[in-house]
Coordinates of C-alpha atoms in Angstrom, one line a residue:
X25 CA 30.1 8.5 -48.0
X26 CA 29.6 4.7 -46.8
X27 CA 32.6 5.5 -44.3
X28 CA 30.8 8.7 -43.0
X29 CA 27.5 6.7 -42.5
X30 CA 29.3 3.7 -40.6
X31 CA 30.8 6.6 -38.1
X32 CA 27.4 7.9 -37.9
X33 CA 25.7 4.4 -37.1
X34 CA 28.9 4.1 -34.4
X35 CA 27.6 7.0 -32.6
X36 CA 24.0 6.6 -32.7
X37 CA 24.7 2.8 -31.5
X38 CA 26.7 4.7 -28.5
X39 CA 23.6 7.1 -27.8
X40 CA 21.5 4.2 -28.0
X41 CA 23.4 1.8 -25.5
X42 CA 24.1 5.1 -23.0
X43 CA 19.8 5.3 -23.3
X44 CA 19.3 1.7 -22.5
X45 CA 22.1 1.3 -19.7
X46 CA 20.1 4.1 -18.2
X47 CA 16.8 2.5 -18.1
X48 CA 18.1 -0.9 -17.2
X49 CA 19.6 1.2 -14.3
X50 CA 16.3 2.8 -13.4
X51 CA 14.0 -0.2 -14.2
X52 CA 16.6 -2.2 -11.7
X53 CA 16.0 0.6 -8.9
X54 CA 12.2 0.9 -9.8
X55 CA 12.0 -3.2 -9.2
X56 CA 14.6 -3.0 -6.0
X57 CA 11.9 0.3 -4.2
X58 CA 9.0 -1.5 -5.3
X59 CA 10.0 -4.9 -3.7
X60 CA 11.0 -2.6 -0.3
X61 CA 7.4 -1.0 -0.5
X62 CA 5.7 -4.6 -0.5
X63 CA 7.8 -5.5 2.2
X64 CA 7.1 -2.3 4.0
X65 CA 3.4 -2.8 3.4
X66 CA 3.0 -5.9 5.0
X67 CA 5.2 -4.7 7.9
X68 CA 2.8 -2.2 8.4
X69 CA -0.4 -4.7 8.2
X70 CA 1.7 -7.3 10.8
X71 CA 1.8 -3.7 12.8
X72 CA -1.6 -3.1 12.7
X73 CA -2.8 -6.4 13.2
X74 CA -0.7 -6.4 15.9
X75 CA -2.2 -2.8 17.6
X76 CA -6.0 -4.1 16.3
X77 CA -5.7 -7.6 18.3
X78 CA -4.2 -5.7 21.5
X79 CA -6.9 -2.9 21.3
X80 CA -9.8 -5.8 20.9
X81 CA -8.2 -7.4 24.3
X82 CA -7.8 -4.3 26.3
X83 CA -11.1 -4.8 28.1
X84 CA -10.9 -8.2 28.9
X85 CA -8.8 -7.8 32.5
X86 CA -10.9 -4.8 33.5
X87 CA -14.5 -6.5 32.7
X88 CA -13.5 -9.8 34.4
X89 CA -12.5 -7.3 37.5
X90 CA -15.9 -5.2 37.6
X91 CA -17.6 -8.6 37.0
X92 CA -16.2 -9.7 40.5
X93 CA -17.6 -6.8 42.4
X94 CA -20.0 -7.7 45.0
X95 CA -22.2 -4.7 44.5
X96 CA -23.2 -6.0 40.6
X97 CA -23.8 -9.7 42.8
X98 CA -26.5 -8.1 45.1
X99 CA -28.1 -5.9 42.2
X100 CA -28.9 -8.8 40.1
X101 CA -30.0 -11.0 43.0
X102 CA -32.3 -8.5 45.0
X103 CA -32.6 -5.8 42.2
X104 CA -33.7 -3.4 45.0
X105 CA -33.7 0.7 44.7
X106 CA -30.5 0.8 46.6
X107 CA -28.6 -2.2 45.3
X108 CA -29.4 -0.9 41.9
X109 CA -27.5 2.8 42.6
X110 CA -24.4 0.8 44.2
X111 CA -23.9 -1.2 41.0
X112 CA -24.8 2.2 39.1
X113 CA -21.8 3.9 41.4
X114 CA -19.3 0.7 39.9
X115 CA -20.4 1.3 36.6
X116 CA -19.9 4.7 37.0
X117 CA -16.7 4.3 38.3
X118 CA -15.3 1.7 35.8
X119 CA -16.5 3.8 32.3
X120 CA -14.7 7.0 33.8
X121 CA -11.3 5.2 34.7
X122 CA -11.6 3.3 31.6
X123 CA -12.9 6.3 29.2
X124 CA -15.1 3.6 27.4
X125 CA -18.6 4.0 26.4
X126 CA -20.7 2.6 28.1
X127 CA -21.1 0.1 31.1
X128 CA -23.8 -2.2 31.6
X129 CA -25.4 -4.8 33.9
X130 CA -27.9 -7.3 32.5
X131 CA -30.3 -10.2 34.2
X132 CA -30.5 -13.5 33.1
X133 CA -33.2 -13.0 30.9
X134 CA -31.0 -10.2 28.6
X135 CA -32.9 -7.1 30.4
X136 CA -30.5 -4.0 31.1
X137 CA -31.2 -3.7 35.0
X138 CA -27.9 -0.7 35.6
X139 CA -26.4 1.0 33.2
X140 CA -23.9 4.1 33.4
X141 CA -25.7 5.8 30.2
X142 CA -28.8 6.0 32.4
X143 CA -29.3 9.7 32.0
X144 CA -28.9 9.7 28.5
X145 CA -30.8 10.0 25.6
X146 CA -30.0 6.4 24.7
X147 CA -30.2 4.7 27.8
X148 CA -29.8 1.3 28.1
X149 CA -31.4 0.7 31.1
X150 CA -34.6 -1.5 30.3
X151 CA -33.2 -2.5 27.1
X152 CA -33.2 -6.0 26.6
X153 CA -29.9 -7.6 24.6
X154 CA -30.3 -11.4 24.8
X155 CA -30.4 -11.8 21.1
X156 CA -26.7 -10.4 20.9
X157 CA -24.0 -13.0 20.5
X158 CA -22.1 -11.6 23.8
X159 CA -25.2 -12.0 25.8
X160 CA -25.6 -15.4 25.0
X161 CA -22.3 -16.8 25.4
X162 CA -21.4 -15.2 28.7
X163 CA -24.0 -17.0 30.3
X164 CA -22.8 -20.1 29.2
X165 CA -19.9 -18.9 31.4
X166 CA -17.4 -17.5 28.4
X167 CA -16.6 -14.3 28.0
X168 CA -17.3 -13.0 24.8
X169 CA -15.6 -9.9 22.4
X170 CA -18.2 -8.6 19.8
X171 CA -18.1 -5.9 17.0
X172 CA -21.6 -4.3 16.1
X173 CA -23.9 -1.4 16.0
X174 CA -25.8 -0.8 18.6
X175 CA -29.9 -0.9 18.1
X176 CA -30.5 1.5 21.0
X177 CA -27.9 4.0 20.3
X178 CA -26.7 3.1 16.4
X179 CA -23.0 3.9 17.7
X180 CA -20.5 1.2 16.3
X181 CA -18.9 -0.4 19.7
X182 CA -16.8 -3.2 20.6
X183 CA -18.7 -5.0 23.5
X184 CA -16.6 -6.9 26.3
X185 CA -18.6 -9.5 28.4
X186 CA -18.6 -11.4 31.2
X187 CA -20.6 -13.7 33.5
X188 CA -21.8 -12.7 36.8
X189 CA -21.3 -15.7 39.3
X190 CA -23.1 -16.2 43.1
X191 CA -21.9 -18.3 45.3
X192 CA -25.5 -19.7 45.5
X193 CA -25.5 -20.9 41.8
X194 CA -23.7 -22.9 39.3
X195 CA -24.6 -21.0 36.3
X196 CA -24.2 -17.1 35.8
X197 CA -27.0 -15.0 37.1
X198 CA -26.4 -12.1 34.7
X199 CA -24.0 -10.3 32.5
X200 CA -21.6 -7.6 32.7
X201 CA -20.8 -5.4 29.5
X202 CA -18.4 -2.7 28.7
X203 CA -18.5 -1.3 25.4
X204 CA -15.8 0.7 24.5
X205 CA -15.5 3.7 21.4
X206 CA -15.0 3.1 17.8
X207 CA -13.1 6.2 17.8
X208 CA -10.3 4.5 19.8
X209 CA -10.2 2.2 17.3
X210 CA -10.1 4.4 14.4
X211 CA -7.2 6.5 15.9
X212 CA -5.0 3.3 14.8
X213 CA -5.8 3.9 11.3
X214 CA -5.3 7.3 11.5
X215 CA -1.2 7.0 10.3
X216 CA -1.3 10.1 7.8
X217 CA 0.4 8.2 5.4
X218 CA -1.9 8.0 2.6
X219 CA -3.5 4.4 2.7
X220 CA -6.7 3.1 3.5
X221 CA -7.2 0.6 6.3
X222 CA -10.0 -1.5 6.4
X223 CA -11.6 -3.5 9.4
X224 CA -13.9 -6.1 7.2
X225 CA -16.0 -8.5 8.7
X226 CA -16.4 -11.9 7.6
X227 CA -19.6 -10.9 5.2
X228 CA -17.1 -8.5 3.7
X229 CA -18.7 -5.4 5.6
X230 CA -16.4 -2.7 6.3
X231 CA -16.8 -1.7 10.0
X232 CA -14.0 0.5 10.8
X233 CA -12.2 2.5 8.0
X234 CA -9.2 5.3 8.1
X235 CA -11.9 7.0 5.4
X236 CA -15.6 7.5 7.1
X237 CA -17.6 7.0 3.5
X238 CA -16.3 3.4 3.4
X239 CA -17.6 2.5 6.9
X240 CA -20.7 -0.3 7.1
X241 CA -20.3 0.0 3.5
X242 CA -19.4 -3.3 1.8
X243 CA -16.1 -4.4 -0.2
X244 CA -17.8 -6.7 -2.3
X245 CA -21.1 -6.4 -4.5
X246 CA -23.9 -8.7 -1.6
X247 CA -26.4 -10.9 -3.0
X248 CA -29.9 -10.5 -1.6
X249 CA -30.0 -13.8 0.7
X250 CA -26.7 -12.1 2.2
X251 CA -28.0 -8.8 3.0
X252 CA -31.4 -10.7 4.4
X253 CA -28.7 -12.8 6.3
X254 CA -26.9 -10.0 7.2
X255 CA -29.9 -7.9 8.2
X256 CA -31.5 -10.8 10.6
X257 CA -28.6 -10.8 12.7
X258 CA -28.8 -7.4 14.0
X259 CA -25.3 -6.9 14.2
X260 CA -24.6 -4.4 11.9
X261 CA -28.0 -2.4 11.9
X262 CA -31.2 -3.4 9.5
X263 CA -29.6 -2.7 6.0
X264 CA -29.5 -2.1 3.1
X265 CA -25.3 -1.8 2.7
X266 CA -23.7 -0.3 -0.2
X267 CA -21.2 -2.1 -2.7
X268 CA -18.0 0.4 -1.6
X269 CA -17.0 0.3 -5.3
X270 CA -13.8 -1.8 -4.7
X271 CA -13.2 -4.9 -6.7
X272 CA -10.4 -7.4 -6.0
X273 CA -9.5 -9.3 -9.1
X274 CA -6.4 -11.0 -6.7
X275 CA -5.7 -11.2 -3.2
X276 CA -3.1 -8.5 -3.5
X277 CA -4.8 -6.1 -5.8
X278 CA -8.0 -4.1 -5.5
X279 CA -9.5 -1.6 -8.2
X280 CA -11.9 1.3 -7.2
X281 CA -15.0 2.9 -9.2
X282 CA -12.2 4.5 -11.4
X283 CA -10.3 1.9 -12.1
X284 CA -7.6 3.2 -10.0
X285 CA -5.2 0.1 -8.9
X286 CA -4.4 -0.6 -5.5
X287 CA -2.0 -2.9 -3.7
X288 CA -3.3 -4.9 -0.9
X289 CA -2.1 -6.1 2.5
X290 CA -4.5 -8.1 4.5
X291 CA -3.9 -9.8 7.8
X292 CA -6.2 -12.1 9.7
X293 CA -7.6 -10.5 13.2
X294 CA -6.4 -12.8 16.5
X295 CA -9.3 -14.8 17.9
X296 CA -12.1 -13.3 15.2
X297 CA -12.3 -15.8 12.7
X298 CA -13.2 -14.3 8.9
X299 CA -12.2 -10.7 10.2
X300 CA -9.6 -9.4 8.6
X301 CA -7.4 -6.1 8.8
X302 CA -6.6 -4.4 5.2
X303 CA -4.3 -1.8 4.2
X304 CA -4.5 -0.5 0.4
X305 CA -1.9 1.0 -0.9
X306 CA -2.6 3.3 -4.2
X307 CA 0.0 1.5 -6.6
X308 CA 1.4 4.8 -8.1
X309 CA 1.5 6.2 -4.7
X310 CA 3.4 4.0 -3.6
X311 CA 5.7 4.0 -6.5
X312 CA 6.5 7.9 -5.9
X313 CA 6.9 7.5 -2.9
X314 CA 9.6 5.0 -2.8
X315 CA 11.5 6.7 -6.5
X316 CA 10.8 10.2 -5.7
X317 CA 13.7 10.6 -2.7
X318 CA 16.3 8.5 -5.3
X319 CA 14.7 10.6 -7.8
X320 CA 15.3 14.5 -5.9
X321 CA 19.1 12.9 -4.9
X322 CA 20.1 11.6 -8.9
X323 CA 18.2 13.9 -10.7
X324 CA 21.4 16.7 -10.2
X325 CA 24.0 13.6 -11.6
X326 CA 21.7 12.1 -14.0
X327 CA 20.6 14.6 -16.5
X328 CA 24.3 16.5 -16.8
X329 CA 25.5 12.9 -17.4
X330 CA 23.3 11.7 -20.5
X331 CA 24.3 15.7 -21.5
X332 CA 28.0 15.1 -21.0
X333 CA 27.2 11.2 -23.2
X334 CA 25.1 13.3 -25.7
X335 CA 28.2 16.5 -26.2
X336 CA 30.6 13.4 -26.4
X337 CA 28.9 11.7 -29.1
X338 CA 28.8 14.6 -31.0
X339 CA 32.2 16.3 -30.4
X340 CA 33.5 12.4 -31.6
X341 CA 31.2 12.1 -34.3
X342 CA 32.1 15.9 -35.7
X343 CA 36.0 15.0 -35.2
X344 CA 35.7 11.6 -37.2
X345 CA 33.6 13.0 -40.0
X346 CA 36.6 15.8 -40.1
X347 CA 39.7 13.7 -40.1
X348 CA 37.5 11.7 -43.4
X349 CA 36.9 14.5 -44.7
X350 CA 40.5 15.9 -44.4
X351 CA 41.9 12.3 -45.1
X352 CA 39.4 12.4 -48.3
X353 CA 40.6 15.7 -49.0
X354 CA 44.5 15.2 -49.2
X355 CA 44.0 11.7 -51.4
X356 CA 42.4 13.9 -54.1
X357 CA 45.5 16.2 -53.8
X358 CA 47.8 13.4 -53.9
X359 CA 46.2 12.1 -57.2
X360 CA 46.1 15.4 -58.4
X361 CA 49.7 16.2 -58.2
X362 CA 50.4 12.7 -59.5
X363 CA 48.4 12.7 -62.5
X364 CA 50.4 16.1 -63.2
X365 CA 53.5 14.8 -62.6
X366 CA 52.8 11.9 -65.3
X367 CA 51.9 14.6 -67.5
X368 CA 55.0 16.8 -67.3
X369 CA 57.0 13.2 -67.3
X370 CA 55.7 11.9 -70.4
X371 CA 55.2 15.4 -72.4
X372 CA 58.9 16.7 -71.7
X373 CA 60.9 16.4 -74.9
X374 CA 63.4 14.7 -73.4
X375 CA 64.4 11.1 -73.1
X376 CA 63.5 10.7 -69.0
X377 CA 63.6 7.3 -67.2
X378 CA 63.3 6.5 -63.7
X379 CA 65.7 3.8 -62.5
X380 CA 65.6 1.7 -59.3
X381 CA 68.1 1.3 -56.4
X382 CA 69.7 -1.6 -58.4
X383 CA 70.5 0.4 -61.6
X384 CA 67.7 -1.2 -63.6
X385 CA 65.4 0.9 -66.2
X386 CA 61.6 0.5 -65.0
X387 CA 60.0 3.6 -66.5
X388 CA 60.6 5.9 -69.4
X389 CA 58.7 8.7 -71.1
X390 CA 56.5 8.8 -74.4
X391 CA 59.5 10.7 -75.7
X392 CA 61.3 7.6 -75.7
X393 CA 58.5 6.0 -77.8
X394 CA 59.1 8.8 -80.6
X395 CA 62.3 7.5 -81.8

């Protein structure tokens, strides 16, 4: 029996090392396609940090061109009926080529004088915008790239702008903006395959998103001086922003309302300091996708091998325990027929004796005993 249970030990042992060179195998593979995915992801964030910073300096040529046109010079100086509908014809002119928003032409003072939305609605045209960043910094001569919703209109925009120079003065004598679609923007996130993309301000304020319910919603949970902060600077509307539900225990890692895990790639935005461009990944999406093609491909070679390992085991295990047993079986013969042979030696009335090769006497029967 103790022979039978070290062959049985042998082959579980066997089944047992087969089972763990298999998941060393596949915990191996899983490590090798989850490293790839991380690399992938941030190839993807260098990508789209890449498409975000040209997108965010696609207006810059065009706006420094329609700031050079004479027709915005001679609207902002003599702000007459007809000098106003020549810039208005520019204007016109440069938002159709450039399938942007909006352009407008503002005074020194911030107030919207032409505007190519001046038959809308939301007209900007008697607006004044000298309490936006991009105002202010374009007429201290440097053009100025700005994110933010707009007060009149309450459409996210990114806002290009750029002094307007006269020959008869140093300093700029108004500004020239073009505020181009969010929806251009957003068609960058739009990659169909399965992540979120964030576009997060420095406050933490999501301002574009691949998923609309995370937009002007915030990734982190705001204290009330930041919202009041937030709110007085008029960039992002009056408030109050939602917490998005996403927690980030590590700069890699984010958790949502659910507690669903998510890996992170973030990437700094070119010449907007704090803004960043993030791309989360769900962490067992991203581990199907990677396993799932070795998966379909192994899945045909994998489970017939650990049946052919199992059926081996066995047919081995069941052709040991049969050679014991027969082994087992002809030692009990063998001591059978020599316990009756010792019998019918020593009971046979006769004087028998077994001699060696040498001649010499070295066993005799009880009979010899008798005498």
């Amino acid at each position: 029996m103790r022979l039978k249970t070290t062959l049985f030990l042998l082959a579980l042992l066997a089944f047992i090392s087969s089972l763990i060179g298999v998941y060393v195998h596949y915990t191996s593979l899983q490590a090798s396609f989850l490293s790839q995915a991380r690399e992938e992801g941030e190839s993807k964030a260098e990508a789209m940090r890449i498409k975000l910073s040209a997108f965010l300096s696609e207006q810059l040529k065009p706006v420094s061109a329609l700031a050079g046109m004479e027709q915005l010079e001679a609207a902002l100086i003599d702000q007459g009926e007809a000098e106003i509908k020549a810039a208005n014809k520019v204007l016109d002119h440069f938002n159709s080529s450039l399938g942007v928003d909006v352009c407008y032409l503002m005074d020194s003072k911030g107030k919207t004088i032409a505007s190519s939305n001046r038959f809308d609605a939301d007209s900007f045209v008697g607006q004044n915008f000298k309490f936006r960043p991009y105002f202010q910094f374009a007429m201290r001569s440097t053009p100025r790239t700005y994110l933010a919703l707009g007060t009149t209109s309450l459409k996210r925009g990114v806002y290009f702008s750029y002094p307007v120079h006269s020959d008869k003065r140093l300093e700029p004598i108004g500004v020239v903006v073009i505020k181009d679609r969010m929806e251009r923007l957003e068609e960058l996130f739009s990659t169909g395959s399965g992540e979120l993309i964030f576009l997060t301000a420095p406050s933490g304020l999501i301002f574009a998103s691949s998923s609309p319910k995370y937009i002007l919603t915030s990734d982190r949970k705001m204290s009330p001086e930041t919202q009041s902060e937030l709110a007085a600077s008029r960039q992002f509307g009056a408030g109050p922003w939602q917490w998005s539900g996403f927690s980030f225990p590590a700069a890699d890692t984010a958790y949502d309302r659910e507690g669903k895990k998510y890996l992170v790639y973030r990437r700094e935005v070119e010449r907007f300091p704090g803004w960043s461009v993030q791309i989360l990944l769900e962490s067992d999406y991203d581990y199907l996708n990677y396993l799932k093609p070795l998966y379909s491909e192994n899945r045909p070679l994998v489970l017939p091998l650990i049946l052919l390992i199992c059926v081996s085991v066995g047919i081995l295990y069941r052709r040991a325990s049969t050679e014991v047993l027969q082994r087992r079986n002809a030692e009990a013969a063998l001591r059978q027929n020599e316990e009756r042979f010792r019998t019918l030696y020593n009971q046979t009335p006769a004087m028998l004796h077994s001699i060696d090769p040498s001649g010499k006497i070295v066993r005799v029967s009880d009979y010899w005993s008798e005498l």
